[in-house]
Amino acid sequence: MAIQHPQETFAGAFSDRGVAVDLVDWSETIWCGKIGYAADNTGEPDVGEIMDGFQRLDRSQAAGRLEADWDVCMSVHYLSAERPNGVMFGFLVSTERQPNGFDVYRAPAARYARIRICDETARALGHEPWRGGIPPYEWIGEQLAPTFGYRYGDVALPIFEYYGFYCPERRAHDFCYLYVPVSKAEAC
């Protein structure tokens, strides 16, 4: 894939069933926006409320935004049953010092596998097109990564959908990439 963000370094590329999979190493990142968590370890956060809070922010007031045309929907703790699931809508920034009302989430450095979420990817992997909700992280973690000798990575790391280049006329983004933390599978 041609897209490379300032905090990532390409570590490899694979293809399976016509689906391009990039391995990327992310440096520690700081995300800014709105985050919310479920009330317990089995429920879902109020995504509509979190999105409403994000949309009410005056994003021009955020300090150190790194990419003007990219936004994230981050799923926090979805690979772990030991913590409440969280969702964050936001964007990359260079500093934790943000105005009141902005939530900040610091993600440690990690390796991710990424694919483009689109109808073609869904069909190639034998799924119906994804139309939102919990991201289809199993497409990477259970279908693609094992083919290349990888497995899910640290369960404390977030999964995220990274949306690029919003088009107001279509009310849609041009790109959506799914990032899932992975690590090398241990040999048998």
mmCIF file with all atom_site columns, C-alpha atoms in Angstrom, residues 12-181:
data_model
loop_
_atom_site.group_PDB
_atom_site.id
_atom_site.type_symbol
_atom_site.label_atom_id
_atom_site.label_alt_id
_atom_site.label_comp_id
_atom_site.label_asym_id
_atom_site.label_entity_id
_atom_site.label_seq_id
_atom_site.pdbx_PDB_ins_code
_atom_site.Cartn_x
_atom_site.Cartn_y
_atom_site.Cartn_z
_atom_site.occupancy
_atom_site.B_iso_or_equiv
_atom_site.pdbx_formal_charge
_atom_site.auth_seq_id
_atom_site.auth_comp_id
_atom_site.auth_asym_id
_atom_site.auth_atom_id
_atom_site.pdbx_PDB_model_num
ATOM 1   C CA . GLY A 1 12  ? 6.908   -6.400  5.340  1.00 0.00 ? 12  GLY A CA 1
ATOM 2   C CA . ALA A 1 13  ? 4.098   -7.094  2.918  1.00 0.00 ? 13  ALA A CA 1
ATOM 3   C CA . PHE A 1 14  ? 2.096   -10.188 2.051  1.00 0.00 ? 14  PHE A CA 1
ATOM 4   C CA . SER A 1 15  ? -0.827  -11.123 -0.139 1.00 0.00 ? 15  SER A CA 1
ATOM 5   C CA . ASP A 1 16  ? -3.460  -13.795 0.358  1.00 0.00 ? 16  ASP A CA 1
ATOM 6   C CA . ARG A 1 17  ? -6.493  -14.340 -1.884 1.00 0.00 ? 17  ARG A CA 1
ATOM 7   C CA . GLY A 1 18  ? -5.735  -11.008 -3.507 1.00 0.00 ? 18  GLY A CA 1
ATOM 8   C CA . VAL A 1 19  ? -5.773  -9.122  -0.196 1.00 0.00 ? 19  VAL A CA 1
ATOM 9   C CA . ALA A 1 20  ? -2.690  -6.981  0.405  1.00 0.00 ? 20  ALA A CA 1
ATOM 10  C CA . VAL A 1 21  ? -1.450  -7.175  4.012  1.00 0.00 ? 21  VAL A CA 1
ATOM 11  C CA . ASP A 1 22  ? 1.172   -4.751  5.291  1.00 0.00 ? 22  ASP A CA 1
ATOM 12  C CA . LEU A 1 23  ? 3.183   -5.253  8.455  1.00 0.00 ? 23  LEU A CA 1
ATOM 13  C CA . VAL A 1 24  ? 3.973   -1.899  10.010 1.00 0.00 ? 24  VAL A CA 1
ATOM 14  C CA . ASP A 1 25  ? 5.849   -0.939  13.139 1.00 0.00 ? 25  ASP A CA 1
ATOM 15  C CA . TRP A 1 26  ? 4.290   2.012   14.924 1.00 0.00 ? 26  TRP A CA 1
ATOM 16  C CA . SER A 1 27  ? 6.219   4.224   17.262 1.00 0.00 ? 27  SER A CA 1
ATOM 17  C CA . GLU A 1 28  ? 4.512   5.273   20.475 1.00 0.00 ? 28  GLU A CA 1
ATOM 18  C CA . THR A 1 29  ? 1.508   7.381   19.497 1.00 0.00 ? 29  THR A CA 1
ATOM 19  C CA . ILE A 1 30  ? -0.718  9.947   21.135 1.00 0.00 ? 30  ILE A CA 1
ATOM 20  C CA . TRP A 1 31  ? -4.349  10.054  20.075 1.00 0.00 ? 31  TRP A CA 1
ATOM 21  C CA . CYS A 1 32  ? -6.688  12.942  20.863 1.00 0.00 ? 32  CYS A CA 1
ATOM 22  C CA . GLY A 1 33  ? -10.494 13.046  20.690 1.00 0.00 ? 33  GLY A CA 1
ATOM 23  C CA . LYS A 1 34  ? -13.241 11.397  22.732 1.00 0.00 ? 34  LYS A CA 1
ATOM 24  C CA . ILE A 1 35  ? -13.111 8.008   24.449 1.00 0.00 ? 35  ILE A CA 1
ATOM 25  C CA . GLY A 1 36  ? -15.647 6.027   26.454 1.00 0.00 ? 36  GLY A CA 1
ATOM 26  C CA . TYR A 1 37  ? -15.785 2.589   28.059 1.00 0.00 ? 37  TYR A CA 1
ATOM 27  C CA . ALA A 1 38  ? -18.440 -0.049  28.749 1.00 0.00 ? 38  ALA A CA 1
ATOM 28  C CA . ALA A 1 39  ? -19.786 -0.271  32.295 1.00 0.00 ? 39  ALA A CA 1
ATOM 29  C CA . ASP A 1 40  ? -18.441 -3.841  32.694 1.00 0.00 ? 40  ASP A CA 1
ATOM 30  C CA . ASN A 1 41  ? -16.135 -6.379  31.017 1.00 0.00 ? 41  ASN A CA 1
ATOM 31  C CA . THR A 1 42  ? -18.832 -7.872  28.770 1.00 0.00 ? 42  THR A CA 1
ATOM 32  C CA . GLY A 1 43  ? -20.775 -4.858  27.501 1.00 0.00 ? 43  GLY A CA 1
ATOM 33  C CA . GLU A 1 44  ? -20.272 -2.276  24.817 1.00 0.00 ? 44  GLU A CA 1
ATOM 34  C CA . PRO A 1 45  ? -19.628 1.440   25.295 1.00 0.00 ? 45  PRO A CA 1
ATOM 35  C CA . ASP A 1 46  ? -22.230 3.961   24.132 1.00 0.00 ? 46  ASP A CA 1
ATOM 36  C CA . VAL A 1 47  ? -20.688 4.569   20.719 1.00 0.00 ? 47  VAL A CA 1
ATOM 37  C CA . GLY A 1 48  ? -23.328 7.109   19.714 1.00 0.00 ? 48  GLY A CA 1
ATOM 38  C CA . GLU A 1 49  ? -22.618 9.222   22.787 1.00 0.00 ? 49  GLU A CA 1
ATOM 39  C CA . ILE A 1 50  ? -18.863 9.041   22.178 1.00 0.00 ? 50  ILE A CA 1
ATOM 40  C CA . MET A 1 51  ? -19.294 10.036  18.527 1.00 0.00 ? 51  MET A CA 1
ATOM 41  C CA . ASP A 1 52  ? -21.580 12.926  19.491 1.00 0.00 ? 52  ASP A CA 1
ATOM 42  C CA . GLY A 1 53  ? -18.937 14.163  21.945 1.00 0.00 ? 53  GLY A CA 1
ATOM 43  C CA . PHE A 1 54  ? -16.264 13.906  19.268 1.00 0.00 ? 54  PHE A CA 1
ATOM 44  C CA . GLN A 1 55  ? -18.361 15.808  16.751 1.00 0.00 ? 55  GLN A CA 1
ATOM 45  C CA . ARG A 1 56  ? -18.982 18.599  19.285 1.00 0.00 ? 56  ARG A CA 1
ATOM 46  C CA . LEU A 1 57  ? -15.245 19.200  19.734 1.00 0.00 ? 57  LEU A CA 1
ATOM 47  C CA . ASP A 1 58  ? -13.690 22.178  18.020 1.00 0.00 ? 58  ASP A CA 1
ATOM 48  C CA . ARG A 1 59  ? -10.918 20.110  16.469 1.00 0.00 ? 59  ARG A CA 1
ATOM 49  C CA . SER A 1 60  ? -9.120  23.217  15.248 1.00 0.00 ? 60  SER A CA 1
ATOM 50  C CA . GLN A 1 61  ? -8.227  23.867  18.903 1.00 0.00 ? 61  GLN A CA 1
ATOM 51  C CA . ALA A 1 62  ? -6.294  20.598  19.302 1.00 0.00 ? 62  ALA A CA 1
ATOM 52  C CA . ALA A 1 63  ? -2.540  21.021  19.737 1.00 0.00 ? 63  ALA A CA 1
ATOM 53  C CA . GLY A 1 64  ? -0.065  19.315  17.413 1.00 0.00 ? 64  GLY A CA 1
ATOM 54  C CA . ARG A 1 65  ? -2.372  17.494  15.014 1.00 0.00 ? 65  ARG A CA 1
ATOM 55  C CA . LEU A 1 66  ? -0.180  15.305  12.781 1.00 0.00 ? 66  LEU A CA 1
ATOM 56  C CA . GLU A 1 67  ? -2.477  14.437  9.871  1.00 0.00 ? 67  GLU A CA 1
ATOM 57  C CA . ALA A 1 68  ? -5.234  16.842  8.868  1.00 0.00 ? 68  ALA A CA 1
ATOM 58  C CA . ASP A 1 69  ? -7.106  14.396  6.652  1.00 0.00 ? 69  ASP A CA 1
ATOM 59  C CA . TRP A 1 70  ? -7.108  11.253  8.819  1.00 0.00 ? 70  TRP A CA 1
ATOM 60  C CA . ASP A 1 71  ? -9.340  10.169  11.722 1.00 0.00 ? 71  ASP A CA 1
ATOM 61  C CA . VAL A 1 72  ? -9.422  7.040   13.855 1.00 0.00 ? 72  VAL A CA 1
ATOM 62  C CA . CYS A 1 73  ? -12.044 4.835   15.412 1.00 0.00 ? 73  CYS A CA 1
ATOM 63  C CA . MET A 1 74  ? -10.061 2.900   17.984 1.00 0.00 ? 74  MET A CA 1
ATOM 64  C CA . SER A 1 75  ? -11.287 -0.246  19.745 1.00 0.00 ? 75  SER A CA 1
ATOM 65  C CA . VAL A 1 76  ? -9.580  -0.520  23.122 1.00 0.00 ? 76  VAL A CA 1
ATOM 66  C CA . HIS A 1 77  ? -9.351  -3.836  25.023 1.00 0.00 ? 77  HIS A CA 1
ATOM 67  C CA . TYR A 1 78  ? -11.429 -5.808  22.492 1.00 0.00 ? 78  TYR A CA 1
ATOM 68  C CA . LEU A 1 79  ? -8.847  -8.615  22.491 1.00 0.00 ? 79  LEU A CA 1
ATOM 69  C CA . SER A 1 80  ? -9.013  -8.919  26.299 1.00 0.00 ? 80  SER A CA 1
ATOM 70  C CA . ALA A 1 81  ? -11.938 -10.022 28.464 1.00 0.00 ? 81  ALA A CA 1
ATOM 71  C CA . GLU A 1 82  ? -10.210 -8.640  31.565 1.00 0.00 ? 82  GLU A CA 1
ATOM 72  C CA . ARG A 1 83  ? -11.005 -4.954  30.937 1.00 0.00 ? 83  ARG A CA 1
ATOM 73  C CA . PRO A 1 84  ? -14.060 -3.027  29.749 1.00 0.00 ? 84  PRO A CA 1
ATOM 74  C CA . ASN A 1 85  ? -14.230 -2.428  26.005 1.00 0.00 ? 85  ASN A CA 1
ATOM 75  C CA . GLY A 1 86  ? -13.594 1.141   24.941 1.00 0.00 ? 86  GLY A CA 1
ATOM 76  C CA . VAL A 1 87  ? -14.042 3.162   21.790 1.00 0.00 ? 87  VAL A CA 1
ATOM 77  C CA . MET A 1 88  ? -12.226 6.338   20.827 1.00 0.00 ? 88  MET A CA 1
ATOM 78  C CA . PHE A 1 89  ? -12.882 8.683   17.942 1.00 0.00 ? 89  PHE A CA 1
ATOM 79  C CA . GLY A 1 90  ? -9.914  10.920  17.339 1.00 0.00 ? 90  GLY A CA 1
ATOM 80  C CA . PHE A 1 91  ? -6.731  11.741  15.477 1.00 0.00 ? 91  PHE A CA 1
ATOM 81  C CA . LEU A 1 92  ? -2.961  11.651  15.925 1.00 0.00 ? 92  LEU A CA 1
ATOM 82  C CA . VAL A 1 93  ? -1.266  14.470  17.815 1.00 0.00 ? 93  VAL A CA 1
ATOM 83  C CA . SER A 1 94  ? 2.276   15.211  18.913 1.00 0.00 ? 94  SER A CA 1
ATOM 84  C CA . THR A 1 95  ? 1.511   16.199  22.517 1.00 0.00 ? 95  THR A CA 1
ATOM 85  C CA . GLU A 1 96  ? -0.628  15.075  25.439 1.00 0.00 ? 96  GLU A CA 1
ATOM 86  C CA . ARG A 1 97  ? -1.212  18.710  26.402 1.00 0.00 ? 97  ARG A CA 1
ATOM 87  C CA . GLN A 1 98  ? -4.649  19.353  24.945 1.00 0.00 ? 98  GLN A CA 1
ATOM 88  C CA . PRO A 1 99  ? -7.452  21.819  25.733 1.00 0.00 ? 99  PRO A CA 1
ATOM 89  C CA . ASN A 1 100 ? -10.159 20.878  28.223 1.00 0.00 ? 100 ASN A CA 1
ATOM 90  C CA . GLY A 1 101 ? -12.742 18.532  26.782 1.00 0.00 ? 101 GLY A CA 1
ATOM 91  C CA . PHE A 1 102 ? -10.290 16.518  24.665 1.00 0.00 ? 102 PHE A CA 1
ATOM 92  C CA . ASP A 1 103 ? -9.455  12.998  25.803 1.00 0.00 ? 103 ASP A CA 1
ATOM 93  C CA . VAL A 1 104 ? -5.947  11.662  25.242 1.00 0.00 ? 104 VAL A CA 1
ATOM 94  C CA . TYR A 1 105 ? -4.873  8.035   24.747 1.00 0.00 ? 105 TYR A CA 1
ATOM 95  C CA . ARG A 1 106 ? -1.218  7.007   24.575 1.00 0.00 ? 106 ARG A CA 1
ATOM 96  C CA . ALA A 1 107 ? -0.521  3.782   22.684 1.00 0.00 ? 107 ALA A CA 1
ATOM 97  C CA . PRO A 1 108 ? 2.849   2.052   23.068 1.00 0.00 ? 108 PRO A CA 1
ATOM 98  C CA . ALA A 1 109 ? 5.036   1.116   20.123 1.00 0.00 ? 109 ALA A CA 1
ATOM 99  C CA . ALA A 1 110 ? 3.840   -2.069  18.433 1.00 0.00 ? 110 ALA A CA 1
ATOM 100 C CA . ARG A 1 111 ? 3.692   -4.106  15.245 1.00 0.00 ? 111 ARG A CA 1
ATOM 101 C CA . TYR A 1 112 ? 0.411   -4.109  13.342 1.00 0.00 ? 112 TYR A CA 1
ATOM 102 C CA . ALA A 1 113 ? -0.931  -5.901  10.300 1.00 0.00 ? 113 ALA A CA 1
ATOM 103 C CA . ARG A 1 114 ? -3.139  -3.717  8.161  1.00 0.00 ? 114 ARG A CA 1
ATOM 104 C CA . ILE A 1 115 ? -5.564  -4.284  5.350  1.00 0.00 ? 115 ILE A CA 1
ATOM 105 C CA . ARG A 1 116 ? -7.879  -2.002  3.465  1.00 0.00 ? 116 ARG A CA 1
ATOM 106 C CA . ILE A 1 117 ? -11.485 -2.409  4.603  1.00 0.00 ? 117 ILE A CA 1
ATOM 107 C CA . CYS A 1 118 ? -13.586 -2.378  1.462  1.00 0.00 ? 118 CYS A CA 1
ATOM 108 C CA . ASP A 1 119 ? -16.119 -4.552  -0.313 1.00 0.00 ? 119 ASP A CA 1
ATOM 109 C CA . GLU A 1 120 ? -13.377 -6.252  -2.378 1.00 0.00 ? 120 GLU A CA 1
ATOM 110 C CA . THR A 1 121 ? -11.475 -7.316  0.757  1.00 0.00 ? 121 THR A CA 1
ATOM 111 C CA . ALA A 1 122 ? -14.640 -8.696  2.343  1.00 0.00 ? 122 ALA A CA 1
ATOM 112 C CA . ARG A 1 123 ? -15.529 -10.715 -0.758 1.00 0.00 ? 123 ARG A CA 1
ATOM 113 C CA . ALA A 1 124 ? -11.977 -12.056 -1.158 1.00 0.00 ? 124 ALA A CA 1
ATOM 114 C CA . LEU A 1 125 ? -12.102 -13.338 2.433  1.00 0.00 ? 125 LEU A CA 1
ATOM 115 C CA . GLY A 1 126 ? -15.603 -14.816 2.054  1.00 0.00 ? 126 GLY A CA 1
ATOM 116 C CA . HIS A 1 127 ? -17.539 -12.205 4.072  1.00 0.00 ? 127 HIS A CA 1
ATOM 117 C CA . GLU A 1 128 ? -20.358 -9.787  3.524  1.00 0.00 ? 128 GLU A CA 1
ATOM 118 C CA . PRO A 1 129 ? -19.154 -6.183  3.183  1.00 0.00 ? 129 PRO A CA 1
ATOM 119 C CA . TRP A 1 130 ? -18.491 -4.543  6.534  1.00 0.00 ? 130 TRP A CA 1
ATOM 120 C CA . ARG A 1 131 ? -20.817 -1.638  7.261  1.00 0.00 ? 131 ARG A CA 1
ATOM 121 C CA . GLY A 1 132 ? -19.606 -0.491  10.668 1.00 0.00 ? 132 GLY A CA 1
ATOM 122 C CA . GLY A 1 133 ? -19.775 -1.704  14.235 1.00 0.00 ? 133 GLY A CA 1
ATOM 123 C CA . ILE A 1 134 ? -17.052 -3.789  15.848 1.00 0.00 ? 134 ILE A CA 1
ATOM 124 C CA . PRO A 1 135 ? -14.231 -3.910  13.291 1.00 0.00 ? 135 PRO A CA 1
ATOM 125 C CA . PRO A 1 136 ? -13.687 -7.255  11.575 1.00 0.00 ? 136 PRO A CA 1
ATOM 126 C CA . TYR A 1 137 ? -10.351 -7.839  13.319 1.00 0.00 ? 137 TYR A CA 1
ATOM 127 C CA . GLU A 1 138 ? -10.703 -11.605 12.886 1.00 0.00 ? 138 GLU A CA 1
ATOM 128 C CA . TRP A 1 139 ? -10.116 -11.075 9.144  1.00 0.00 ? 139 TRP A CA 1
ATOM 129 C CA . ILE A 1 140 ? -6.515  -10.336 10.079 1.00 0.00 ? 140 ILE A CA 1
ATOM 130 C CA . GLY A 1 141 ? -6.063  -12.210 13.361 1.00 0.00 ? 141 GLY A CA 1
ATOM 131 C CA . GLU A 1 142 ? -7.747  -15.464 12.356 1.00 0.00 ? 142 GLU A CA 1
ATOM 132 C CA . GLN A 1 143 ? -7.664  -15.590 8.556  1.00 0.00 ? 143 GLN A CA 1
ATOM 133 C CA . LEU A 1 144 ? -4.632  -13.705 7.252  1.00 0.00 ? 144 LEU A CA 1
ATOM 134 C CA . ALA A 1 145 ? -1.985  -13.444 9.984  1.00 0.00 ? 145 ALA A CA 1
ATOM 135 C CA . PRO A 1 146 ? -1.654  -17.218 10.618 1.00 0.00 ? 146 PRO A CA 1
ATOM 136 C CA . THR A 1 147 ? -1.000  -17.746 6.890  1.00 0.00 ? 147 THR A CA 1
ATOM 137 C CA . PHE A 1 148 ? 2.136   -15.613 7.232  1.00 0.00 ? 148 PHE A CA 1
ATOM 138 C CA . GLY A 1 149 ? 3.315   -16.956 10.604 1.00 0.00 ? 149 GLY A CA 1
ATOM 139 C CA . TYR A 1 150 ? 1.725   -14.285 12.819 1.00 0.00 ? 150 TYR A CA 1
ATOM 140 C CA . ARG A 1 151 ? -0.887  -14.257 15.565 1.00 0.00 ? 151 ARG A CA 1
ATOM 141 C CA . TYR A 1 152 ? -2.706  -11.625 17.575 1.00 0.00 ? 152 TYR A CA 1
ATOM 142 C CA . GLY A 1 153 ? -0.266  -9.425  19.456 1.00 0.00 ? 153 GLY A CA 1
ATOM 143 C CA . ASP A 1 154 ? -0.479  -7.964  22.952 1.00 0.00 ? 154 ASP A CA 1
ATOM 144 C CA . VAL A 1 155 ? -4.151  -7.941  24.033 1.00 0.00 ? 155 VAL A CA 1
ATOM 145 C CA . ALA A 1 156 ? -3.642  -4.566  25.731 1.00 0.00 ? 156 ALA A CA 1
ATOM 146 C CA . LEU A 1 157 ? -3.001  -2.899  22.369 1.00 0.00 ? 157 LEU A CA 1
ATOM 147 C CA . PRO A 1 158 ? -5.845  -1.204  20.496 1.00 0.00 ? 158 PRO A CA 1
ATOM 148 C CA . ILE A 1 159 ? -7.349  -2.248  17.186 1.00 0.00 ? 159 ILE A CA 1
ATOM 149 C CA . PHE A 1 160 ? -8.152  0.663   14.962 1.00 0.00 ? 160 PHE A CA 1
ATOM 150 C CA . GLU A 1 161 ? -9.884  1.732   11.820 1.00 0.00 ? 161 GLU A CA 1
ATOM 151 C CA . TYR A 1 162 ? -7.965  4.574   10.229 1.00 0.00 ? 162 TYR A CA 1
ATOM 152 C CA . TYR A 1 163 ? -10.021 6.727   7.871  1.00 0.00 ? 163 TYR A CA 1
ATOM 153 C CA . GLY A 1 164 ? -8.426  9.029   5.314  1.00 0.00 ? 164 GLY A CA 1
ATOM 154 C CA . PHE A 1 165 ? -9.474  11.954  3.171  1.00 0.00 ? 165 PHE A CA 1
ATOM 155 C CA . TYR A 1 166 ? -13.045 12.844  4.090  1.00 0.00 ? 166 TYR A CA 1
ATOM 156 C CA . CYS A 1 167 ? -15.230 13.977  1.174  1.00 0.00 ? 167 CYS A CA 1
ATOM 157 C CA . PRO A 1 168 ? -18.084 16.198  2.457  1.00 0.00 ? 168 PRO A CA 1
ATOM 158 C CA . GLU A 1 169 ? -20.118 15.814  -0.737 1.00 0.00 ? 169 GLU A CA 1
ATOM 159 C CA . ARG A 1 170 ? -20.228 12.022  -0.351 1.00 0.00 ? 170 ARG A CA 1
ATOM 160 C CA . ARG A 1 171 ? -20.179 12.173  3.462  1.00 0.00 ? 171 ARG A CA 1
ATOM 161 C CA . ALA A 1 172 ? -17.563 9.428   3.343  1.00 0.00 ? 172 ALA A CA 1
ATOM 162 C CA . HIS A 1 173 ? -13.815 8.839   3.549  1.00 0.00 ? 173 HIS A CA 1
ATOM 163 C CA . ASP A 1 174 ? -11.775 7.712   0.551  1.00 0.00 ? 174 ASP A CA 1
ATOM 164 C CA . PHE A 1 175 ? -9.870  5.088   2.569  1.00 0.00 ? 175 PHE A CA 1
ATOM 165 C CA . CYS A 1 176 ? -10.351 2.904   5.601  1.00 0.00 ? 176 CYS A CA 1
ATOM 166 C CA . TYR A 1 177 ? -7.570  0.676   6.871  1.00 0.00 ? 177 TYR A CA 1
ATOM 167 C CA . LEU A 1 178 ? -7.896  -1.874  9.641  1.00 0.00 ? 178 LEU A CA 1
ATOM 168 C CA . TYR A 1 179 ? -4.901  -2.241  11.964 1.00 0.00 ? 179 TYR A CA 1
ATOM 169 C CA . VAL A 1 180 ? -4.620  -5.269  14.272 1.00 0.00 ? 180 VAL A CA 1
ATOM 170 C CA . PRO A 1 181 ? -1.687  -5.843  16.647 1.00 0.00 ? 181 PRO A CA 1
#
